[in-house]
């Protein structure tokens, strides 16, 4: 079995003996701290992940907030994209909540400020990884190292994979107790998987970010020749780049209710019962402005959970929550304007949202008008939030509101935030182009 499958028990014992129990750890770590040994292997065609000698299937999310809620929902792991000043505190909080952490070490993307033929830049990456590992390798909440996230770009630069191999070898030499993973954006028609097999055999786990095509990841991974354990490391809402757009170029966002089913299908078809899959990280545990304020977040800024959280809770635990989130049927309805595609500054009209609550809790709707973001969500970067335009919400009652458009032409989005008063919510929005008469 290749060494990249992280069955290095004899080497671990040797390293421990060499270091000695009294050795003082780096960055203030207690010398006597004992990490939980994590191993991953493929046996009989099935991937196995063990933590402290026990089987461990990753029920995870990407993000680092609301860990108490995550644990209550049945989640057992979080994934980060980088290491920083708050990492030690995050690990402590995760340990307190019974949550493991896959620590990401950021690698700049090829073609976006990073030249993988520049030896000085490569050395800086190695130094950054070394510092991170020495600082956190003994923490009992640590699950594995995620070396890079989508750093390969289109996948056509083999030097990226050569560097990944160097970094994986470095990680194993510094921390024999935790596996290494790298995370790629889709599979490039299978080419990325084949190149990783050929050029980076010391990577233990392949992480795959996939959105609209997430349900087919398991099938496509095997077809590409993948033999190592994999995880679905980002999935959820259909990507804004994969979604239909308005005639004026704004992507059309699905309701949170529709998105929840995307999470379900991805998990059931690409994670559950897939022989080589050792778990997943749903995206995104928290909220984020990317294309819109609601496109990818599983929670609202106040911690209100959306329908995808209910779905993941059921998938993780086998039981749906006692109180389910509200559901939205269809999109926001616009009344009082014959052609909603042709609206003008100062127009006033009524809007409605068709929302229901499974437990018949009273629903509250917050209506918000914002200018549409000019950002296109490039490479997942967080955008500046668009300010609310509160004067445009003239009045609201139950599931409807009176809207007064601003005097300035432009492209806007009208959001409906539905809450049930029990911690559950739902969202939808509609793009509006305001033009001069």
Short mmCIF file of N, CA and C in Angstrom, two decimals, residues 259-376:
data_model
loop_
_atom_site.label_atom_id
_atom_site.label_comp_id
_atom_site.label_asym_id
_atom_site.label_seq_id
_atom_site.Cartn_x
_atom_site.Cartn_y
_atom_site.Cartn_z
N UNK A 259 -32.61 25.60 -2.45
CA UNK A 259 -31.20 25.29 -2.21
C UNK A 259 -31.04 24.11 -1.26
N UNK A 260 -31.91 24.01 -0.27
CA UNK A 260 -31.80 22.93 0.71
C UNK A 260 -31.82 21.57 0.03
N UNK A 261 -32.61 21.45 -1.01
CA UNK A 261 -32.67 20.17 -1.73
C UNK A 261 -31.40 19.90 -2.51
N UNK A 262 -30.68 20.96 -2.91
CA UNK A 262 -29.38 20.77 -3.55
C UNK A 262 -28.40 20.12 -2.58
N UNK A 263 -28.42 20.57 -1.32
CA UNK A 263 -27.57 19.96 -0.30
C UNK A 263 -27.92 18.48 -0.14
N UNK A 264 -29.21 18.20 -0.07
CA UNK A 264 -29.64 16.82 0.14
C UNK A 264 -29.17 15.91 -1.00
N UNK A 265 -29.41 16.35 -2.21
CA UNK A 265 -29.07 15.49 -3.35
C UNK A 265 -27.56 15.27 -3.44
N UNK A 266 -26.78 16.34 -3.22
CA UNK A 266 -25.32 16.20 -3.28
C UNK A 266 -24.83 15.18 -2.26
N UNK A 267 -25.35 15.28 -1.04
CA UNK A 267 -24.89 14.37 0.01
C UNK A 267 -25.33 12.94 -0.27
N UNK A 268 -26.58 12.77 -0.62
CA UNK A 268 -27.10 11.41 -0.82
C UNK A 268 -26.42 10.71 -1.99
N UNK A 269 -26.02 11.45 -3.01
CA UNK A 269 -25.49 10.81 -4.21
C UNK A 269 -23.97 10.81 -4.29
N UNK A 270 -23.29 11.75 -3.62
CA UNK A 270 -21.84 11.84 -3.75
C UNK A 270 -21.08 11.51 -2.47
N UNK A 271 -21.79 11.44 -1.34
CA UNK A 271 -21.12 11.22 -0.06
C UNK A 271 -21.57 9.90 0.57
N UNK A 272 -22.86 9.78 0.79
CA UNK A 272 -23.39 8.59 1.46
C UNK A 272 -23.16 7.34 0.61
N UNK A 273 -22.63 6.31 1.26
CA UNK A 273 -22.44 4.99 0.64
C UNK A 273 -21.49 5.01 -0.54
N UNK A 274 -20.64 6.03 -0.65
CA UNK A 274 -19.60 6.03 -1.67
C UNK A 274 -18.36 5.37 -1.08
N UNK A 275 -17.86 4.31 -1.68
CA UNK A 275 -16.78 3.53 -1.05
C UNK A 275 -15.53 4.33 -0.70
N UNK A 276 -15.19 5.32 -1.50
CA UNK A 276 -13.95 6.06 -1.26
C UNK A 276 -14.16 7.37 -0.51
N UNK A 277 -15.39 7.67 -0.15
CA UNK A 277 -15.68 8.95 0.51
C UNK A 277 -15.59 8.80 2.03
N UNK A 278 -14.89 9.74 2.67
CA UNK A 278 -14.76 9.70 4.13
C UNK A 278 -15.50 10.86 4.80
N UNK A 279 -16.33 11.58 4.02
CA UNK A 279 -17.13 12.63 4.62
C UNK A 279 -17.22 13.86 3.75
N UNK A 280 -17.69 14.95 4.35
CA UNK A 280 -17.94 16.16 3.55
C UNK A 280 -17.94 17.39 4.44
N UNK A 281 -17.79 18.54 3.78
CA UNK A 281 -17.90 19.85 4.42
C UNK A 281 -18.88 20.70 3.61
N UNK A 282 -20.07 20.91 4.14
CA UNK A 282 -21.08 21.73 3.47
C UNK A 282 -20.65 23.20 3.52
N UNK A 283 -21.06 23.95 2.52
CA UNK A 283 -20.66 25.36 2.39
C UNK A 283 -21.90 26.24 2.44
N UNK A 284 -21.94 27.25 3.21
CA UNK A 284 -20.98 27.85 4.12
C UNK A 284 -21.66 28.03 5.47
N UNK A 285 -20.99 27.61 6.54
CA UNK A 285 -21.55 27.72 7.88
C UNK A 285 -21.34 29.15 8.38
N UNK A 286 -22.37 29.96 8.18
CA UNK A 286 -22.28 31.38 8.48
C UNK A 286 -22.98 32.14 7.38
N UNK A 287 -22.60 33.41 7.21
CA UNK A 287 -23.16 34.21 6.12
C UNK A 287 -22.02 34.89 5.39
N UNK A 288 -22.28 35.28 4.15
CA UNK A 288 -21.23 35.85 3.32
C UNK A 288 -21.85 36.64 2.17
N UNK A 289 -21.30 37.81 1.91
CA UNK A 289 -21.68 38.56 0.72
C UNK A 289 -20.83 38.07 -0.45
N UNK A 290 -21.43 37.31 -1.31
CA UNK A 290 -20.79 36.87 -2.55
C UNK A 290 -21.88 36.77 -3.61
N UNK A 291 -21.88 37.70 -4.52
CA UNK A 291 -22.94 37.90 -5.51
C UNK A 291 -24.17 38.50 -4.83
N UNK A 292 -24.67 37.85 -3.79
CA UNK A 292 -25.71 38.43 -2.92
C UNK A 292 -25.34 38.15 -1.47
N UNK A 293 -26.13 38.71 -0.57
CA UNK A 293 -25.88 38.49 0.86
C UNK A 293 -26.35 37.12 1.33
N UNK A 294 -27.09 36.40 0.48
CA UNK A 294 -27.72 35.15 0.93
C UNK A 294 -27.38 33.94 0.06
N UNK A 295 -26.55 34.13 -0.96
CA UNK A 295 -26.39 33.05 -1.94
C UNK A 295 -25.83 31.77 -1.32
N UNK A 296 -24.80 31.89 -0.50
CA UNK A 296 -24.09 30.69 -0.04
C UNK A 296 -24.23 30.39 1.45
N UNK A 297 -24.66 31.34 2.25
CA UNK A 297 -24.70 31.12 3.69
C UNK A 297 -25.76 30.13 4.12
N UNK A 298 -25.42 29.30 5.09
CA UNK A 298 -26.37 28.38 5.70
C UNK A 298 -27.10 29.02 6.87
N UNK A 299 -26.58 30.16 7.31
CA UNK A 299 -27.16 30.91 8.43
C UNK A 299 -27.31 32.36 8.02
N UNK A 300 -28.20 33.07 8.70
CA UNK A 300 -28.29 34.51 8.55
C UNK A 300 -27.35 35.17 9.55
N UNK A 301 -27.05 36.45 9.38
CA UNK A 301 -26.09 37.10 10.29
C UNK A 301 -26.45 37.00 11.77
N UNK A 302 -27.74 36.90 12.08
CA UNK A 302 -28.14 36.79 13.49
C UNK A 302 -28.15 35.35 14.00
N UNK A 303 -27.66 34.41 13.19
CA UNK A 303 -27.61 33.01 13.59
C UNK A 303 -28.84 32.21 13.22
N UNK A 304 -29.85 32.85 12.62
CA UNK A 304 -31.02 32.11 12.15
C UNK A 304 -30.59 31.05 11.15
N UNK A 305 -31.06 29.84 11.34
CA UNK A 305 -30.68 28.77 10.42
C UNK A 305 -31.65 28.73 9.25
N UNK A 306 -31.15 28.31 8.11
CA UNK A 306 -31.96 28.16 6.91
C UNK A 306 -32.24 26.68 6.65
N UNK A 307 -33.07 26.40 5.66
CA UNK A 307 -33.53 25.04 5.43
C UNK A 307 -32.43 24.03 5.20
N UNK A 308 -31.30 24.47 4.63
CA UNK A 308 -30.20 23.54 4.39
C UNK A 308 -29.65 22.98 5.70
N UNK A 309 -29.74 23.74 6.79
CA UNK A 309 -29.29 23.23 8.09
C UNK A 309 -30.20 22.10 8.55
N UNK A 310 -31.49 22.24 8.35
CA UNK A 310 -32.42 21.16 8.69
C UNK A 310 -32.10 19.90 7.89
N UNK A 311 -31.80 20.09 6.61
CA UNK A 311 -31.48 18.95 5.75
C UNK A 311 -30.22 18.25 6.24
N UNK A 312 -29.16 19.04 6.51
CA UNK A 312 -27.92 18.43 6.96
C UNK A 312 -28.09 17.76 8.32
N UNK A 313 -28.89 18.35 9.19
CA UNK A 313 -29.16 17.73 10.49
C UNK A 313 -29.77 16.34 10.30
N UNK A 314 -30.74 16.25 9.41
CA UNK A 314 -31.38 14.96 9.15
C UNK A 314 -30.40 13.97 8.54
N UNK A 315 -29.56 14.44 7.62
CA UNK A 315 -28.60 13.55 6.98
C UNK A 315 -27.54 13.06 7.97
N UNK A 316 -27.13 13.93 8.87
CA UNK A 316 -26.10 13.56 9.86
C UNK A 316 -26.63 12.66 10.96
N UNK A 317 -27.85 12.94 11.42
CA UNK A 317 -28.36 12.25 12.61
C UNK A 317 -29.42 11.21 12.31
N UNK A 318 -30.01 11.27 11.12
CA UNK A 318 -31.12 10.39 10.80
C UNK A 318 -32.46 10.90 11.27
N UNK A 319 -32.47 12.07 11.91
CA UNK A 319 -33.72 12.65 12.41
C UNK A 319 -33.80 14.12 12.02
N UNK A 320 -34.97 14.53 11.55
CA UNK A 320 -35.19 15.94 11.25
C UNK A 320 -35.35 16.72 12.55
N UNK A 321 -35.02 18.01 12.56
CA UNK A 321 -35.24 18.82 13.77
C UNK A 321 -36.71 18.85 14.15
N UNK A 322 -36.98 19.07 15.43
CA UNK A 322 -38.37 19.15 15.89
C UNK A 322 -39.09 20.33 15.25
N UNK A 323 -38.39 21.43 15.14
CA UNK A 323 -38.99 22.63 14.54
C UNK A 323 -38.28 22.92 13.23
N UNK A 324 -38.99 22.76 12.13
CA UNK A 324 -38.40 22.96 10.81
C UNK A 324 -38.47 24.42 10.39
N UNK A 325 -37.55 24.79 9.52
CA UNK A 325 -37.53 26.15 8.99
C UNK A 325 -38.75 26.41 8.12
N UNK A 326 -39.16 27.66 7.99
CA UNK A 326 -40.22 27.99 7.03
C UNK A 326 -39.80 27.61 5.61
N UNK A 327 -40.78 27.46 4.76
CA UNK A 327 -40.53 27.13 3.35
C UNK A 327 -41.13 28.22 2.47
N UNK A 328 -40.45 28.51 1.37
CA UNK A 328 -40.92 29.49 0.40
C UNK A 328 -41.24 28.78 -0.90
N UNK A 329 -42.43 29.02 -1.41
CA UNK A 329 -42.85 28.46 -2.69
C UNK A 329 -42.74 29.54 -3.76
N UNK A 330 -41.95 29.29 -4.78
CA UNK A 330 -41.83 30.26 -5.86
C UNK A 330 -41.01 31.47 -5.45
N UNK A 331 -41.04 32.48 -6.30
CA UNK A 331 -40.28 33.70 -6.06
C UNK A 331 -41.20 34.83 -5.62
N UNK A 332 -40.62 35.98 -5.36
CA UNK A 332 -41.39 37.14 -4.91
C UNK A 332 -42.35 37.57 -6.01
N UNK A 333 -43.60 37.78 -5.63
CA UNK A 333 -44.60 38.26 -6.59
C UNK A 333 -44.67 39.78 -6.58
N UNK A 334 -44.80 40.37 -7.76
CA UNK A 334 -44.89 41.83 -7.89
C UNK A 334 -46.26 42.16 -8.47
N UNK A 335 -46.99 43.02 -7.77
CA UNK A 335 -48.34 43.41 -8.19
C UNK A 335 -48.40 44.91 -8.44
N UNK A 336 -49.30 45.30 -9.34
CA UNK A 336 -49.52 46.73 -9.56
C UNK A 336 -48.73 47.32 -10.70
N UNK A 337 -47.86 46.51 -11.32
CA UNK A 337 -47.10 46.96 -12.49
C UNK A 337 -47.32 45.91 -13.58
N UNK A 338 -47.89 46.31 -14.72
CA UNK A 338 -48.20 45.34 -15.77
C UNK A 338 -47.00 44.53 -16.22
N UNK A 339 -45.85 45.19 -16.33
CA UNK A 339 -44.66 44.49 -16.80
C UNK A 339 -43.53 44.78 -15.83
N UNK A 340 -43.25 43.81 -14.95
CA UNK A 340 -42.25 44.03 -13.91
C UNK A 340 -40.84 44.18 -14.47
N UNK A 341 -40.67 43.88 -15.76
CA UNK A 341 -39.36 44.07 -16.37
C UNK A 341 -39.12 45.53 -16.73
N UNK A 342 -40.16 46.33 -16.66
CA UNK A 342 -40.07 47.73 -17.10
C UNK A 342 -40.57 48.62 -15.98
N UNK A 343 -39.73 48.85 -14.99
CA UNK A 343 -40.11 49.67 -13.85
C UNK A 343 -39.24 50.91 -13.80
N UNK A 344 -39.76 51.94 -13.17
CA UNK A 344 -39.14 53.26 -13.27
C UNK A 344 -38.89 53.85 -11.88
N UNK A 345 -37.98 54.83 -11.80
CA UNK A 345 -37.75 55.51 -10.52
C UNK A 345 -39.05 56.06 -9.95
N UNK A 346 -39.23 55.85 -8.66
CA UNK A 346 -40.42 56.36 -8.00
C UNK A 346 -41.65 55.49 -8.12
N UNK A 347 -41.58 54.41 -8.88
CA UNK A 347 -42.72 53.50 -8.97
C UNK A 347 -43.03 52.90 -7.59
N UNK A 348 -44.31 52.69 -7.37
CA UNK A 348 -44.75 52.08 -6.11
C UNK A 348 -45.59 50.85 -6.44
N UNK A 349 -45.35 49.77 -5.72
CA UNK A 349 -46.09 48.54 -6.01
C UNK A 349 -46.08 47.64 -4.79
N UNK A 350 -46.92 46.61 -4.86
CA UNK A 350 -47.04 45.64 -3.78
C UNK A 350 -46.25 44.38 -4.13
N UNK A 351 -45.59 43.83 -3.13
CA UNK A 351 -44.87 42.57 -3.32
C UNK A 351 -45.38 41.55 -2.30
N UNK A 352 -45.33 40.29 -2.67
CA UNK A 352 -45.77 39.22 -1.78
C UNK A 352 -44.78 38.07 -1.83
N UNK A 353 -44.76 37.29 -0.76
CA UNK A 353 -43.96 36.08 -0.73
C UNK A 353 -44.85 34.95 -0.23
N UNK A 354 -44.81 33.82 -0.92
CA UNK A 354 -45.62 32.66 -0.56
C UNK A 354 -44.81 31.78 0.38
N UNK A 355 -44.96 32.02 1.67
CA UNK A 355 -44.20 31.29 2.68
C UNK A 355 -45.15 30.55 3.61
N UNK A 356 -44.70 29.42 4.12
CA UNK A 356 -45.50 28.64 5.06
C UNK A 356 -44.57 28.06 6.12
N UNK A 357 -45.13 27.73 7.25
CA UNK A 357 -44.34 27.14 8.32
C UNK A 357 -44.90 25.77 8.66
N UNK A 358 -44.05 24.73 8.67
CA UNK A 358 -44.54 23.37 8.92
C UNK A 358 -45.28 23.21 10.24
N UNK A 359 -44.87 23.98 11.26
CA UNK A 359 -45.52 23.88 12.57
C UNK A 359 -46.56 24.99 12.78
N UNK A 360 -46.82 25.73 11.72
CA UNK A 360 -47.78 26.83 11.75
C UNK A 360 -47.39 27.93 12.74
N UNK A 361 -46.09 28.11 12.90
CA UNK A 361 -45.63 29.25 13.69
C UNK A 361 -45.93 30.54 12.93
N UNK A 362 -46.15 31.60 13.67
CA UNK A 362 -46.37 32.90 13.05
C UNK A 362 -45.09 33.35 12.37
N UNK A 363 -45.22 33.79 11.12
CA UNK A 363 -44.06 34.19 10.34
C UNK A 363 -43.92 35.70 10.31
N UNK A 364 -42.68 36.14 10.41
CA UNK A 364 -42.34 37.56 10.27
C UNK A 364 -41.48 37.71 9.03
N UNK A 365 -41.78 38.70 8.21
CA UNK A 365 -41.02 38.93 6.98
C UNK A 365 -40.32 40.28 7.05
N UNK A 366 -39.02 40.25 6.86
CA UNK A 366 -38.23 41.48 6.75
C UNK A 366 -37.94 41.72 5.27
N UNK A 367 -38.38 42.86 4.77
CA UNK A 367 -38.16 43.21 3.37
C UNK A 367 -36.98 44.18 3.29
N UNK A 368 -36.06 43.92 2.36
CA UNK A 368 -34.86 44.76 2.22
C UNK A 368 -34.59 44.99 0.73
N UNK A 369 -34.43 46.25 0.37
CA UNK A 369 -34.02 46.60 -0.99
C UNK A 369 -32.57 47.05 -0.95
N UNK A 370 -31.77 46.50 -1.86
CA UNK A 370 -30.36 46.89 -1.97
C UNK A 370 -30.00 47.04 -3.45
N UNK A 371 -29.01 47.85 -3.71
CA UNK A 371 -28.43 47.82 -5.04
C UNK A 371 -27.81 46.45 -5.27
N UNK A 372 -27.91 45.97 -6.49
CA UNK A 372 -27.29 44.69 -6.80
C UNK A 372 -25.78 44.83 -6.77
N UNK A 373 -25.12 43.82 -6.27
CA UNK A 373 -23.66 43.83 -6.20
C UNK A 373 -23.07 43.84 -7.60
N UNK A 374 -22.04 44.66 -7.77
CA UNK A 374 -21.33 44.68 -9.04
C UNK A 374 -20.33 43.54 -9.13
N UNK A 375 -20.05 42.91 -7.99
CA UNK A 375 -19.10 41.81 -7.97
C UNK A 375 -19.67 40.57 -8.62
N UNK A 376 -18.78 39.73 -9.11
CA UNK A 376 -19.19 38.50 -9.77
C UNK A 376 -18.73 37.27 -8.98
#
